[in-house]
Coordinates of C-alpha atoms and ligand atoms in Angstrom, one line a residue:
X30 CA -123.6 44.6 -17.0
X31 CA -126.3 42.4 -15.6
X32 CA -127.6 45.3 -13.4
X33 CA -127.9 47.6 -16.4
X34 CA -129.9 45.0 -18.4
X35 CA -132.3 44.5 -15.5
X36 CA -132.8 48.2 -15.2
X37 CA -133.5 48.5 -18.9
X38 CA -136.1 45.8 -18.6
X39 CA -137.6 47.4 -15.6
X40 CA -138.0 50.7 -17.3
X41 CA -139.7 49.0 -20.2
X42 CA -142.2 47.3 -18.0
X43 CA -142.9 50.5 -15.9
X44 CA -143.4 53.1 -18.6
X45 CA -146.4 53.1 -20.9
X46 CA -144.0 53.6 -23.8
X47 CA -140.5 52.1 -24.0
X48 CA -139.4 55.0 -26.1
X49 CA -136.5 57.3 -26.2
X50 CA -138.3 60.2 -24.8
X51 CA -138.5 62.1 -28.0
X52 CA -141.7 63.7 -29.3
X53 CA -142.2 61.1 -32.0
X54 CA -144.7 58.3 -32.1
X55 CA -144.7 55.9 -29.1
X56 CA -145.8 52.3 -28.8
X57 CA -145.3 49.2 -30.8
X58 CA -144.0 49.6 -34.4
X59 CA -145.4 47.4 -37.1
X60 CA -142.7 46.9 -39.8
X61 CA -141.5 44.6 -42.5
X62 CA -137.9 43.7 -43.0
X63 CA -136.5 44.6 -46.4
X64 CA -132.8 43.6 -45.9
X65 CA -130.7 41.4 -43.7
X66 CA -127.0 42.2 -43.5
X67 CA -125.6 39.2 -41.6
X68 CA -122.0 38.5 -40.6
X69 CA -120.8 35.4 -38.8
X70 CA -117.8 33.2 -38.3
X71 CA -118.3 29.5 -39.1
X72 CA -116.2 28.3 -36.2
X73 CA -116.8 30.8 -33.4
X74 CA -120.5 31.3 -34.5
X75 CA -120.3 34.9 -33.4
X76 CA -122.7 36.9 -35.5
X77 CA -123.7 40.4 -36.2
X78 CA -126.9 41.4 -37.9
X79 CA -128.0 44.7 -39.3
X80 CA -131.7 44.6 -40.2
X81 CA -133.4 47.2 -42.3
X82 CA -137.1 47.5 -42.1
X83 CA -139.8 49.8 -43.3
X84 CA -142.3 51.0 -40.7
X85 CA -145.9 50.2 -41.5
X86 CA -147.5 51.5 -38.3
X87 CA -145.7 54.2 -36.2
X88 CA -144.2 53.7 -32.8
X89 CA -140.9 53.6 -30.9
X90 CA -140.5 49.9 -30.1
X91 CA -139.7 47.2 -32.7
X92 CA -140.3 43.6 -31.9
X93 CA -138.7 40.8 -34.0
X94 CA -138.7 37.0 -33.6
X95 CA -135.4 36.0 -32.0
X96 CA -134.2 32.6 -30.7
X97 CA -130.4 32.9 -31.0
X98 CA -128.0 33.1 -28.0
X99 CA -126.0 35.6 -26.0
X100 CA -127.5 38.8 -27.3
X101 CA -126.5 41.7 -24.9
X102 CA -129.4 44.1 -25.1
X103 CA -127.4 47.1 -23.9
X104 CA -125.2 47.0 -26.9
X105 CA -128.0 46.9 -29.5
X106 CA -128.4 49.9 -31.7
X107 CA -131.4 51.5 -33.5
X108 CA -130.4 53.6 -36.5
X109 CA -126.8 53.4 -35.3
X110 CA -127.7 55.0 -31.9
X111 CA -127.9 53.5 -28.4
X112 CA -131.3 52.1 -27.6
X113 CA -133.5 53.5 -24.9
X114 CA -134.5 50.1 -23.6
X115 CA -134.9 46.6 -24.7
X116 CA -135.7 43.0 -23.7
X117 CA -134.9 39.6 -25.0
X118 CA -137.7 37.2 -24.2
X119 CA -137.5 34.2 -26.5
X120 CA -139.0 33.8 -29.0
X121 CA -138.7 37.5 -29.5
X122 CA -136.6 40.6 -29.0
X123 CA -138.0 44.1 -28.3
X124 CA -135.9 47.2 -28.8
X125 CA -137.0 50.8 -28.2
X126 CA -135.6 54.0 -29.4
X127 CA -136.7 57.2 -31.1
X128 CA -140.2 57.3 -32.6
X129 CA -140.7 56.4 -36.2
X130 CA -143.5 57.4 -38.5
X131 CA -145.0 55.0 -41.1
X132 CA -143.0 54.8 -44.2
X133 CA -139.7 55.5 -42.5
X134 CA -136.8 53.1 -42.5
X135 CA -135.5 51.7 -39.2
X136 CA -132.3 49.8 -38.8
X137 CA -131.4 47.4 -35.9
X138 CA -127.9 46.3 -35.1
X139 CA -127.2 43.4 -32.7
X140 CA -124.5 40.9 -31.8
X141 CA -125.2 37.3 -30.8
X142 CA -124.1 33.7 -31.1
X143 CA -125.6 31.1 -33.4
X144 CA -126.4 28.0 -31.3
X145 CA -124.8 24.8 -32.6
X146 CA -128.3 23.1 -32.6
X147 CA -130.6 21.5 -35.0
X148 CA -134.1 20.1 -34.9
X149 CA -133.7 16.4 -33.9
X150 CA -131.1 14.7 -36.1
X151 CA -131.8 17.0 -39.1
X152 CA -129.7 19.9 -40.3
X153 CA -132.4 22.6 -39.6
X154 CA -130.4 25.1 -37.5
X155 CA -126.6 25.2 -37.6
X156 CA -124.5 22.1 -37.8
X157 CA -121.1 20.7 -38.8
X158 CA -121.3 17.3 -40.5
X159 CA -118.3 15.2 -41.6
X160 CA -118.5 13.5 -45.0
X161 CA -117.2 10.0 -45.7
X162 CA -113.7 11.5 -46.2
X163 CA -113.8 13.5 -43.0
X164 CA -114.4 16.9 -44.6
X165 CA -116.4 19.2 -42.4
X166 CA -119.6 20.6 -43.9
X167 CA -120.8 23.7 -42.2
X168 CA -124.5 24.3 -42.8
X169 CA -126.9 27.1 -41.7
X170 CA -130.5 26.2 -42.6
X171 CA -133.5 28.3 -41.7
X172 CA -136.3 26.2 -43.2
X173 CA -139.9 27.5 -42.7
X174 CA -140.2 29.9 -39.8
X175 CA -136.6 29.2 -38.6
X176 CA -134.4 32.2 -39.5
X177 CA -134.9 33.7 -36.0
X178 CA -132.6 31.0 -34.7
X179 CA -129.7 32.9 -36.1
X180 CA -130.6 36.5 -35.2
X181 CA -133.6 38.8 -35.2
X182 CA -135.6 37.8 -38.2
X183 CA -139.1 38.2 -39.5
X184 CA -139.8 34.5 -39.8
X185 CA -143.2 34.8 -41.3
X186 CA -143.2 32.5 -44.4
X187 CA -144.7 35.0 -46.8
X188 CA -142.1 37.7 -46.4
X189 CA -139.5 38.5 -49.1
X190 CA -136.2 40.3 -48.4
X191 CA -132.8 40.9 -49.8
X192 CA -129.7 39.7 -48.1
X193 CA -126.0 40.2 -47.7
X194 CA -124.0 37.5 -46.0
X195 CA -120.4 38.1 -44.8
X196 CA -119.0 34.7 -43.8
X197 CA -115.6 34.4 -42.2
X198 CA -114.0 31.0 -42.4
X199 CA -110.6 29.1 -42.5
X200 CA -108.9 29.8 -45.8
X201 CA -109.2 26.1 -46.8
X202 CA -113.0 26.5 -47.0
X203 CA -115.3 27.8 -49.8
X204 CA -118.5 29.5 -48.5
X205 CA -121.6 29.4 -50.7
X206 CA -124.9 31.3 -50.1
X207 CA -127.7 32.7 -52.3
X208 CA -126.6 35.6 -54.5
X209 CA -123.4 36.8 -56.1
X210 CA -120.4 35.4 -54.3
X211 CA -117.3 37.6 -53.7
X212 CA -114.2 36.3 -52.0
X213 CA -113.5 39.5 -50.1
X214 CA -110.3 37.9 -48.7
X215 CA -108.8 34.4 -48.2
X216 CA -110.9 34.1 -45.1
X217 CA -114.0 36.1 -45.9
X218 CA -116.8 35.5 -48.4
X219 CA -119.7 37.8 -49.2
X220 CA -122.9 36.8 -50.9
X221 CA -125.2 39.5 -52.2
X222 CA -128.7 38.5 -52.9
X223 CA -130.7 41.3 -54.4
X224 CA -134.1 41.9 -55.9
X225 CA -136.6 40.5 -56.4
X226 CA -135.8 39.1 -53.0
X227 CA -136.3 35.7 -51.5
X228 CA -138.2 34.0 -48.7
X229 CA -136.3 33.5 -45.5
X230 CA -136.8 29.7 -45.4
X231 CA -134.5 29.1 -48.3
X232 CA -132.6 32.3 -48.8
X233 CA -131.3 32.7 -45.2
X234 CA -129.0 29.8 -45.7
X235 CA -125.2 29.4 -45.8
X236 CA -122.9 26.4 -46.6
X237 CA -119.1 26.1 -46.2
X238 CA -117.0 23.1 -47.2
X239 CA -113.3 22.5 -48.1
X240 CA -112.5 23.9 -51.5
X241 CA -110.8 20.5 -52.3
X242 CA -114.2 18.9 -51.8
X243 CA -116.1 21.3 -54.0
X244 CA -114.4 20.9 -57.3
X245 CA -116.3 23.0 -60.0
X246 CA -117.5 21.5 -63.3
X247 CA -119.0 23.8 -65.8
X248 CA -122.3 22.4 -67.1
X249 CA -123.0 25.1 -69.6
X250 CA -126.2 27.1 -70.1
X251 CA -129.5 25.7 -68.7
X252 CA -132.0 27.9 -70.4
X253 CA -130.9 31.5 -69.6
X254 CA -128.7 30.5 -66.6
X255 CA -125.1 29.2 -66.3
X256 CA -124.9 26.1 -64.3
X257 CA -121.8 24.9 -62.3
X258 CA -121.6 21.7 -60.2
X259 CA -119.4 21.7 -57.1
X260 CA -118.8 18.1 -56.2
X261 CA -116.3 15.9 -54.4
X262 CA -114.5 13.2 -56.4
X263 CA -116.1 9.8 -56.0
X264 CA -119.7 10.8 -55.4
X265 CA -120.7 10.1 -59.0
X266 CA -123.0 13.1 -59.1
X267 CA -121.1 15.2 -61.6
X268 CA -121.4 12.3 -64.0
X269 CA -125.0 11.6 -63.1
X270 CA -126.0 15.1 -64.0
X271 CA -126.7 15.1 -67.7
X272 CA -126.4 18.8 -68.7
X273 CA -128.6 18.4 -71.8
X274 CA -131.5 16.9 -69.7
X275 CA -131.4 19.7 -67.1
X276 CA -130.9 22.3 -69.8
X277 CA -134.1 21.0 -71.4
X278 CA -135.9 21.1 -68.1
X279 CA -134.9 24.7 -67.3
X280 CA -135.8 25.8 -70.8
X281 CA -139.2 24.2 -70.5
X282 CA -139.8 25.8 -67.1
X283 CA -138.8 29.2 -68.5
X284 CA -141.1 28.7 -71.5
X285 CA -144.0 27.6 -69.3
X286 CA -143.6 29.9 -66.2
X287 CA -141.3 32.7 -67.1
X288 CA -137.5 33.5 -66.8
X289 CA -135.3 31.9 -64.3
X290 CA -135.8 34.2 -61.3
X291 CA -132.4 34.5 -59.7
X292 CA -129.8 36.0 -62.0
X293 CA -127.4 34.4 -64.3
X294 CA -125.5 31.9 -62.1
X295 CA -126.8 28.6 -60.7
X296 CA -124.6 26.6 -58.3
X297 CA -125.4 23.0 -57.5
X298 CA -123.3 21.9 -54.5
X299 CA -123.0 18.3 -53.1
X300 CA -122.5 17.7 -49.4
X301 CA -123.3 15.2 -46.6
X302 CA -126.9 16.4 -46.1
X303 CA -129.9 15.1 -44.1
X304 CA -132.3 15.7 -47.0
X305 CA -132.0 14.7 -50.7
X306 CA -131.7 18.3 -51.6
X307 CA -132.5 21.9 -50.6
X308 CA -133.6 24.8 -52.8
X309 CA -131.5 27.7 -51.7
X310 CA -132.1 30.2 -54.5
X311 CA -129.4 29.8 -57.2
X312 CA -127.4 27.8 -54.6
X313 CA -128.9 24.3 -54.6
X314 CA -127.4 21.8 -52.2
X315 CA -127.7 18.1 -53.0
X316 CA -127.1 15.0 -50.9
X317 CA -123.7 13.6 -52.0
X318 CA -125.1 10.0 -51.7
X319 CA -127.8 10.4 -54.4
X320 CA -125.9 8.8 -57.2
X321 CA -125.0 5.7 -55.1
X322 CA -128.3 5.2 -53.3
X323 CA -128.9 1.6 -52.7
X324 CA -132.7 2.0 -52.6
X325 CA -133.5 5.0 -54.8
X326 CA -137.1 5.9 -55.0
X327 CA -136.8 7.3 -58.5
X328 CA -135.6 5.7 -61.8
X329 CA -132.9 8.3 -62.1
X330 CA -132.4 9.5 -58.5
X331 CA -130.0 12.4 -59.0
X332 CA -131.8 13.6 -62.1
X333 CA -135.2 13.6 -60.4
X334 CA -134.0 15.3 -57.2
X335 CA -132.1 18.0 -59.1
X336 CA -135.2 18.8 -61.3
X337 CA -137.3 18.9 -58.1
X338 CA -134.9 21.5 -56.6
X339 CA -134.8 23.4 -59.9
X340 CA -138.6 23.5 -60.0
X341 CA -138.5 25.1 -56.5
X342 CA -136.7 28.1 -58.0
X343 CA -140.1 29.0 -59.3
X344 CA -142.3 27.0 -56.9
X345 CA -141.2 27.8 -53.4
X346 CA -138.5 30.5 -53.8
X347 CA -140.0 33.0 -56.3
X348 CA -143.6 32.1 -55.5
X349 CA -143.6 31.2 -51.8
X350 CA -145.8 29.9 -49.0
X351 CA -148.5 32.1 -47.5
X352 CA -148.3 30.1 -44.3
X353 CA -146.5 27.1 -42.7
X354 CA -149.4 24.8 -43.3
X355 CA -149.3 25.6 -47.0
X356 CA -146.0 23.6 -47.1
X357 CA -147.6 20.8 -49.1
X358 CA -148.1 22.8 -52.3
X359 CA -144.4 23.6 -52.8
X360 CA -143.2 20.1 -52.4
X361 CA -146.1 18.7 -54.5
X362 CA -145.5 21.2 -57.3
X363 CA -141.7 20.5 -57.4
X364 CA -142.5 16.7 -57.5
X365 CA -145.2 17.1 -60.2
X366 CA -143.1 19.4 -62.5
X367 CA -140.1 17.0 -62.3
X368 CA -142.6 14.2 -63.1
X369 CA -144.2 16.0 -66.1
X370 CA -140.9 16.5 -67.7
X371 CA -140.0 12.9 -67.1
X372 CA -143.2 11.9 -68.8
X373 CA -142.3 14.2 -71.8
X374 CA -138.8 12.7 -72.2
X375 CA -138.9 9.1 -70.7
X376 CA -142.4 7.9 -69.6
X377 CA -140.9 5.0 -67.6
X378 CA -139.2 7.4 -65.3
X379 CA -142.5 9.2 -64.7
X380 CA -144.2 5.8 -64.0
X381 CA -141.6 5.0 -61.4
X382 CA -142.1 8.5 -59.8
X383 CA -145.9 8.1 -59.6
X384 CA -145.4 4.6 -58.1
X385 CA -143.0 6.1 -55.5
X386 CA -145.6 8.7 -54.5
X387 CA -148.1 5.9 -53.8
X388 CA -145.4 4.1 -51.9
X389 CA -144.7 7.3 -49.8
X390 CA -148.4 7.7 -49.1
X391 CA -149.1 4.5 -47.2
X392 CA -147.4 5.4 -44.0
X393 CA -148.6 9.0 -43.9
X394 CA -149.8 9.9 -40.4
X395 CA -151.2 13.3 -41.3
X396 CA -153.3 14.8 -44.0
X397 CA -151.6 17.1 -46.6
X398 CA -153.0 20.1 -44.6
X399 CA -153.2 18.6 -41.1
X400 CA -156.0 20.0 -39.0
X401 CA -154.0 19.3 -35.8
X402 CA -151.4 22.0 -36.8
X403 CA -148.5 19.8 -35.6
X404 CA -144.9 21.1 -35.7
X405 CA -143.8 21.1 -39.4
X406 CA -141.0 18.7 -38.6
X407 CA -143.5 16.2 -37.3
X408 CA -145.5 16.0 -40.5
X409 CA -143.5 17.5 -43.5
X410 CA -142.4 14.0 -44.6
X411 CA -146.0 13.0 -45.1
X412 CA -146.5 15.5 -48.0
X413 CA -144.1 14.0 -50.6
X414 CA -146.5 11.2 -51.7
X415 CA -150.0 12.3 -51.0
X416 CA -149.3 15.9 -52.0
X417 CA -148.4 15.4 -55.6
X418 CA -151.0 12.6 -56.0
X419 CA -153.9 14.6 -54.4
X420 CA -153.1 18.1 -55.7
X421 CA -152.0 17.2 -59.2
X422 CA -151.8 13.6 -60.4
X423 CA -155.4 12.7 -59.5
X424 CA -156.6 16.0 -60.9
X425 CA -154.8 15.7 -64.2
X426 CA -156.4 12.2 -64.5
X427 CA -159.9 13.8 -63.9
X428 CA -159.2 16.6 -66.3
X429 CA -156.0 16.9 -68.4
X430 CA -152.4 17.8 -67.9
X431 CA -152.8 20.9 -70.0
X432 CA -155.5 22.1 -67.6
X433 CA -153.3 21.5 -64.6
X434 CA -150.3 23.2 -66.1
X435 CA -152.6 26.1 -67.1
X436 CA -153.5 26.5 -63.4
X437 CA -149.9 26.5 -62.4
X438 CA -149.2 29.2 -65.0
X439 CA -151.7 31.5 -63.2
X440 CA -149.8 30.9 -59.9
X441 CA -146.0 30.8 -60.8
X442 CA -143.7 33.4 -62.4
X443 CA -144.4 36.1 -59.9
X444 CA -142.8 37.0 -56.5
X445 CA -145.8 36.5 -54.2
X446 CA -147.1 34.1 -51.5
X447 CA -149.9 31.7 -52.2
X448 CA -151.9 29.2 -50.1
X449 CA -153.1 25.7 -50.8
X450 CA -156.6 27.3 -51.2
X451 CA -155.1 29.5 -54.0
X452 CA -153.8 26.3 -55.7
X453 CA -157.1 24.5 -55.4
X454 CA -159.0 27.6 -56.7
X455 CA -156.7 27.8 -59.7
X456 CA -157.2 24.1 -60.5
X457 CA -161.0 24.4 -60.2
X458 CA -160.9 27.4 -62.6
X459 CA -158.8 25.7 -65.3
X460 CA -160.3 22.2 -65.0
X461 CA -163.9 23.3 -64.5
X462 CA -164.1 20.7 -61.7
X463 CA -165.9 21.4 -58.4
X464 CA -163.1 20.6 -56.0
X465 CA -164.8 21.6 -52.7
X466 CA -165.9 18.1 -51.6
X467 CA -162.6 16.7 -53.1
X468 CA -160.5 19.1 -51.0
X469 CA -162.5 18.3 -47.9
X470 CA -162.0 14.6 -48.4
X471 CA -158.4 14.4 -49.6
X472 CA -156.5 17.6 -48.6
X473 CA -157.6 18.6 -45.1
X474 CA -158.3 16.4 -42.1
X475 CA -157.2 15.3 -38.7
X476 CA -155.8 12.0 -37.7
X477 CA -154.2 9.3 -39.9
X478 CA -155.6 9.6 -43.4
X479 CA -157.4 6.5 -44.6
X480 CA -156.8 6.1 -48.3
X481 CA -159.3 4.1 -50.2
X482 CA -159.1 0.3 -50.2
X483 CA -160.9 -1.1 -53.2
X484 CA -162.1 -4.6 -53.9
X485 CA -163.0 -5.6 -57.5
X486 CA -165.0 -8.6 -58.7
X487 CA -165.2 -9.5 -62.4
X488 CA -168.2 -11.5 -63.5
X489 CA -168.1 -12.9 -67.1
X490 CA -171.2 -12.8 -69.1
X491 CA -172.3 -13.5 -72.7
X492 CA -171.3 -10.5 -74.8
X493 CA -171.4 -8.2 -71.7
X494 CA -169.5 -8.8 -68.5
X495 CA -169.5 -6.8 -65.2
X496 CA -166.7 -5.3 -63.1
X497 CA -168.0 -4.6 -59.6
X498 CA -166.0 -2.0 -57.7
X499 CA -166.5 -1.7 -54.0
X500 CA -164.7 0.9 -51.9
X501 CA -164.1 -0.9 -48.6
X502 CA -162.4 1.9 -46.7
X503 CA -161.6 5.5 -47.4
X504 CA -165.0 7.1 -47.0
X505 CA -166.1 9.4 -49.8
X506 CA -162.6 9.9 -51.3
X507 CA -163.3 9.9 -55.0
X508 CA -161.0 9.9 -58.0
X509 CA -160.5 8.2 -61.4
X510 CA -158.3 5.1 -62.1
X511 CA -158.2 1.9 -64.1
X512 CA -158.5 -1.7 -63.3
X513 CA -156.5 -4.1 -65.5
X514 CA -158.1 -7.4 -66.3
X515 CA -155.5 -10.2 -67.0
X516 CA -155.8 -13.6 -68.7
X517 CA -153.6 -16.7 -68.8
X518 CA -151.3 -15.4 -71.5
X519 CA -148.9 -12.5 -71.3
X520 CA -150.8 -10.4 -73.9
X521 CA -154.2 -11.0 -72.3
X522 CA -155.0 -7.5 -70.8
X523 CA -157.8 -5.1 -70.9
X524 CA -158.0 -1.8 -68.9
X525 CA -161.4 -0.7 -67.5
X526 CA -161.8 3.0 -66.5
X527 CA -163.4 3.6 -63.1
X528 CA -164.5 7.1 -62.3
X529 CA -165.7 7.3 -58.7
X530 CA -165.4 11.1 -58.7
X531 CA -168.5 11.3 -60.9
X532 CA -170.0 7.8 -60.6
X533 CA -169.8 7.1 -56.8
X534 CA -167.6 4.9 -54.8
X535 CA -169.4 1.6 -55.5
X536 CA -170.2 0.7 -59.1
X537 CA -171.1 -2.2 -61.3
X538 CA -169.4 -1.4 -64.7
X539 CA -170.6 -3.2 -67.8
X540 CA -168.0 -3.9 -70.4
X541 CA -167.6 -6.1 -73.5
X542 CA -166.6 -9.6 -72.5
X543 CA -162.9 -9.9 -73.2
X544 CA -161.6 -12.4 -75.7
X545 CA -159.7 -14.2 -73.0
X546 CA -160.7 -15.7 -69.7
X547 CA -160.1 -13.2 -66.9
X548 CA -157.9 -14.8 -64.2
X549 CA -156.9 -11.8 -62.1
X550 CA -157.4 -8.0 -61.8
X551 CA -154.8 -5.3 -61.1
X552 CA -155.9 -2.1 -59.4
X553 CA -154.5 1.2 -60.7
X554 CA -151.8 0.0 -63.1
X555 CA -151.0 3.6 -64.0
X556 CA -150.7 5.0 -60.4
X557 CA -153.5 7.5 -61.0
X558 CA -155.0 7.6 -57.5
X559 CA -154.3 6.7 -53.9
X560 CA -156.4 3.6 -54.1
X561 CA -155.0 0.3 -52.8
X562 CA -156.2 -3.2 -53.4
X563 CA -157.8 -4.8 -50.4
X564 CA -155.9 -8.0 -50.8
X565 CA -152.4 -7.5 -52.2
X566 CA -149.3 -6.7 -50.2
X567 CA -148.3 -3.1 -50.4
X568 CA -144.8 -1.8 -50.8
X569 CA -144.2 1.4 -48.8
X570 CA -141.2 3.7 -48.6
X571 CA -140.7 5.2 -45.2
X572 CA -139.3 8.6 -44.7
X573 CA -139.3 10.2 -48.1
X574 CA -136.8 12.9 -49.1
X575 CA -134.3 11.8 -46.4
X576 CA -130.8 10.9 -47.5
X577 CA -129.8 7.3 -46.9
X578 CA -127.1 8.6 -44.6
X579 CA -129.8 10.0 -42.3
X580 CA -131.9 6.8 -42.0
Ligands
ZN3 ZN1 -138.6 20.1 -52.1

């Protein structure tokens, strides 16, 4: 077998075309994948993929990203026929056969093994994790650019496809993946995910877990979609999920951004996960520790995380990333939309969320769009605080929430890929703000971002007093926030608006002398900007969006 593979590779290198010797077009095909039919066994990890693509530029050799294991090139097929030649050279696979014209469909069939590997201690890749009761949780997670770890896959973030997963598993397990689930037999489950298609990062994902640990609870209609929770007794999550609250959220999302994009069934599945949640379309997976977190970042932890994942159905799944380094907008939008609904229903919850964002931001080592282009895994955690603050919270304070939501309405509700630049352009249009210097200061950069440190000095006068605002660090990062003046008694407060976006980073602001003696000042009581007092101790949350289990 080895001799034959070597010979095939040799042919491919020697001939100008790797083709099948027909009279059709030769050379490299450009194509886009329209459908993945993917079969695997959860225990053996043996997998078979049938990939359907449409040819964009003619040729006889197709190359696809590929980082799985044990693919035998000689057994690969193109359009159901033996290939002429092929080569596996990670991170890609090239197979050659008959020539194809543009517009034609090409199918590729290969067998391989899914490596039991993840990025670092995360669950990105394929893993089996035991929960607190010893139940095995099988999890296949692509994440951005990662679907080629399981088979040939066009891992570009902006691509949409449809998917059919055939999962074989012990009969004690339930398998769950995006799309309509059919239990083909006691040991085989099929998930059919159809149009409008989904991005690979979230849709190429499969979970399996003992049926006894995924007990279903009907949570009724959330907007136009029927929600079911699959949860293990004792996690507290089924109880923590208030159906009326989430029904209200989904109804608001549908009114604001268009219908729920992925059919009529929504599954929410709890499991021992590395992250707080993951937005597989219509098949959301939540950390089973959310309801019992000892240091939750949000006032209602499960509620916030679930709304974040629900928001991703529109922001991330239906409308997706143009590029890996556009990652920040999808997390920021999911956070912001969960926060806006909190503010509509329970302002204290929104206040806690904005404070959490400021807490997440302190330890950030990279800008929201990092100029160094580090591996996503090295910086993704740095987007959860600065992202929603810089892209949405600070801008709603400089304009209005209505103008920010109007920008999002021009972006969401359609199956397309957008960039951070698209988000900034939409915000500039609806708010009327010139955001070019703002984006250069806050959004993009290299090195550790230096958020502004502000010193304030209050000087009492007769009739008119002065609040001097001095930005000690943070360069020309400008925004709008308040400074609260406090007096000796509990009710002695006055809030002074500071607009460095329009007024410059150092200001002396005149104000009517308060009726009380000012004894202290508090910077940014409403968490409106990533400004920090030069003197006070800061409370930071390290490693946002990680489950407590993973810390
Ligand atoms: Zn998210």
